[in-house]
Amino acid sequence: MMTTATTPGSEAQGVATLHPPLSRIPDMLRAEVAAVAPALPDPASTPLVATAAQILRPATEPLRFVQKVSESRHASVQQASDQVREDRICVLPKGLTFTGEAHYPCDVRIDGIVDGTVTAEPNRTITVESEGKFKGSLKATHVRINGEADGDIAATGGLASFGQKSVFKGHITYGRLTIAEGADVEASMKKLAA
């Protein structure tokens, strides 16, 4: 306990001193801690560090791993991977000129100039965008033409669609067909059996 008192001669100066003196405070704290805290065991007789196994389980109990957690985590990672795979779009960008044959495992968007054969896996879409130009053969479940195309289109079991500013000349094989007003389509057509 600390009190303030004035020493003789300090009253006039208004200086207060602390009682007890600062040198005795550590001794007083040790005495208070000893009175309040229970006796601690001898450090030499107790181990300072216990292993995690000693704390968590008896030494005779085997370790157990939860398989369902890792399986469910694996399943959720696989589902996320499948979702990303389904949403992939392969882009042939503006400024690209491609000549040849290509098979894509994804949806295809053509913004550049392509001369050749482009095929997409089942349930995929090939789109020739408004600035894209295509000459050759397109084969996918769905084919959309918004730019210029010349050649053969095979929308196998799906939709062949032509936008307002599309220009197409060639042959169309389709399951369903939409041609927007303003589209310039000059083609022979064959509807696939449903």
XYZ file of C-alpha atoms in Angstrom:
194
model
C 0.000 0.000 0.000
C 1.350 3.343 -0.981
C 0.659 6.617 0.719
C 1.808 10.097 0.098
C 3.222 12.250 2.814
C 5.169 15.384 2.970
C 8.564 15.437 4.482
C 9.594 18.168 6.887
C 10.618 21.186 4.921
C 8.826 20.047 1.779
C 5.486 21.552 2.775
C 6.552 24.919 1.628
C 7.706 23.587 -1.698
C 4.614 21.300 -2.182
C 6.732 18.190 -2.881
C 5.243 14.802 -1.997
C 7.220 11.613 -1.421
C 6.056 8.014 -1.762
C 5.975 5.624 1.163
C 7.318 2.964 1.133
C 10.511 3.805 -0.699
C 10.887 2.388 -4.231
C 13.673 0.018 -3.178
C 11.291 -1.970 -0.959
C 8.520 -2.559 -3.553
C 10.000 -5.769 -5.097
C 10.256 -7.380 -1.653
C 6.654 -6.478 -0.865
C 5.425 -7.897 -4.199
C 7.229 -11.197 -3.611
C 5.582 -11.459 -0.186
C 2.097 -10.772 -1.642
C 2.556 -13.317 -4.461
C 3.773 -15.955 -2.019
C 0.717 -15.386 0.187
C -1.778 -15.591 -2.701
C -0.269 -18.240 -5.045
C -0.233 -21.923 -4.022
C 3.096 -23.616 -3.658
C 4.477 -24.562 -7.066
C 5.956 -28.026 -7.621
C 9.667 -28.444 -7.805
C 10.731 -27.817 -11.437
C 13.310 -30.613 -11.267
C 10.609 -33.217 -10.514
C 8.180 -32.259 -13.328
C 8.876 -32.285 -17.074
C 8.742 -28.847 -18.588
C 7.353 -29.958 -21.967
C 4.756 -32.638 -22.659
C 4.336 -34.074 -26.113
C 1.101 -33.553 -28.015
C 0.417 -37.296 -27.889
C 0.679 -37.285 -24.040
C -1.782 -34.446 -23.803
C -4.321 -35.589 -26.392
C -4.530 -39.370 -25.983
C -3.191 -42.250 -23.944
C -0.098 -43.896 -25.381
C -1.991 -47.166 -26.034
C -4.758 -45.583 -28.110
C -4.106 -45.772 -31.881
C -4.215 -42.707 -34.064
C -7.431 -42.301 -36.038
C -7.843 -40.330 -39.239
C -11.159 -39.112 -40.521
C -11.355 -40.366 -44.111
C -14.658 -38.664 -44.901
C -13.173 -35.217 -44.412
C -10.435 -35.799 -46.948
C -12.860 -37.516 -49.361
C -15.360 -34.665 -49.123
C -12.564 -32.130 -49.593
C -11.378 -34.053 -52.650
C -14.951 -34.155 -54.001
C -15.426 -30.393 -53.517
C -12.101 -29.658 -55.252
C -13.133 -31.959 -58.114
C -16.524 -30.221 -58.415
C -14.858 -26.807 -58.522
C -12.463 -28.087 -61.173
C -15.362 -29.470 -63.234
C -17.208 -26.149 -62.904
C -14.173 -24.225 -64.177
C -13.748 -26.758 -66.993
C -17.412 -26.356 -68.034
C -17.173 -22.573 -68.112
C -14.003 -22.378 -70.208
C -14.056 -20.348 -73.414
C -11.282 -20.605 -75.966
C -10.826 -17.264 -77.729
C -9.270 -16.639 -81.122
C -8.695 -12.910 -80.562
C -8.999 -9.948 -82.859
C -5.807 -9.541 -84.866
C -5.177 -13.298 -85.029
C -5.177 -15.009 -88.420
C -5.487 -18.787 -88.215
C -5.314 -21.267 -91.082
C -5.717 -24.981 -90.458
C -7.703 -27.471 -88.444
C -8.455 -27.265 -84.720
C -10.441 -29.332 -82.217
C -11.406 -27.570 -78.971
C -12.503 -29.060 -75.614
C -14.297 -25.819 -74.748
C -16.660 -23.204 -76.116
C -14.987 -21.230 -78.926
C -15.229 -17.523 -79.634
C -13.786 -16.252 -82.910
C -12.903 -12.551 -82.963
C -10.084 -12.877 -85.527
C -9.826 -14.341 -89.028
C -10.022 -18.127 -89.400
C -9.680 -20.206 -92.565
C -10.051 -23.943 -92.003
C -11.954 -26.421 -89.863
C -12.966 -25.744 -86.274
C -14.635 -28.454 -84.180
C -15.819 -28.295 -80.577
C -16.627 -31.179 -78.243
C -20.292 -32.194 -77.701
C -22.483 -29.697 -75.839
C -20.188 -26.824 -76.785
C -20.793 -23.624 -78.755
C -18.777 -21.953 -81.497
C -19.465 -18.232 -81.933
C -18.178 -16.008 -84.735
C -18.357 -12.547 -83.178
C -19.283 -9.337 -85.014
C -15.661 -8.528 -85.948
C -14.747 -12.164 -86.660
C -14.435 -13.696 -90.125
C -14.603 -17.398 -90.827
C -14.153 -19.468 -93.970
C -14.318 -23.243 -93.885
C -16.201 -25.741 -91.741
C -17.653 -25.264 -88.251
C -18.916 -28.220 -86.207
C -20.387 -27.959 -82.704
C -23.644 -28.621 -80.874
C -24.510 -24.909 -81.159
C -23.173 -22.428 -83.722
C -23.764 -18.663 -83.536
C -22.812 -16.302 -86.326
C -22.725 -12.582 -85.530
C -19.964 -11.690 -88.013
C -19.016 -13.054 -91.451
C -18.867 -16.751 -92.330
C -18.554 -18.739 -95.534
C -18.627 -22.529 -95.781
C -20.341 -25.363 -93.916
C -21.989 -25.153 -90.526
C -22.968 -28.307 -88.656
C -24.934 -27.498 -85.509
C -25.247 -31.149 -84.518
C -28.429 -31.537 -82.554
C -28.450 -27.947 -81.379
C -29.065 -24.401 -82.491
C -27.682 -22.559 -85.492
C -28.334 -18.854 -85.029
C -27.558 -15.772 -87.099
C -27.451 -12.276 -85.579
C -28.750 -9.025 -87.129
C -25.464 -8.074 -88.785
C -24.326 -11.569 -89.722
C -23.331 -12.483 -93.270
C -23.268 -16.153 -94.268
C -22.995 -18.071 -97.505
C -22.814 -21.861 -97.592
C -24.544 -24.953 -96.195
C -26.236 -25.322 -92.785
C -27.076 -28.571 -90.982
C -29.097 -27.819 -87.856
C -31.451 -29.097 -85.187
C -33.021 -25.670 -84.638
C -32.512 -22.476 -86.606
C -32.926 -18.783 -85.833
C -32.210 -15.958 -88.258
C -32.527 -12.397 -86.929
C -34.086 -9.670 -89.043
C -31.323 -7.940 -90.991
C -29.124 -11.050 -91.278
C -27.750 -11.764 -94.768
C -27.975 -15.567 -95.101
C -27.699 -17.323 -98.451
C -27.540 -21.040 -97.792
C -28.776 -24.522 -98.489
C -30.193 -26.034 -95.316
C -30.793 -29.493 -93.902
C -32.684 -30.091 -90.682
C -31.509 -33.029 -88.588
C -34.078 -35.542 -87.351
C -35.123 -34.868 -83.765
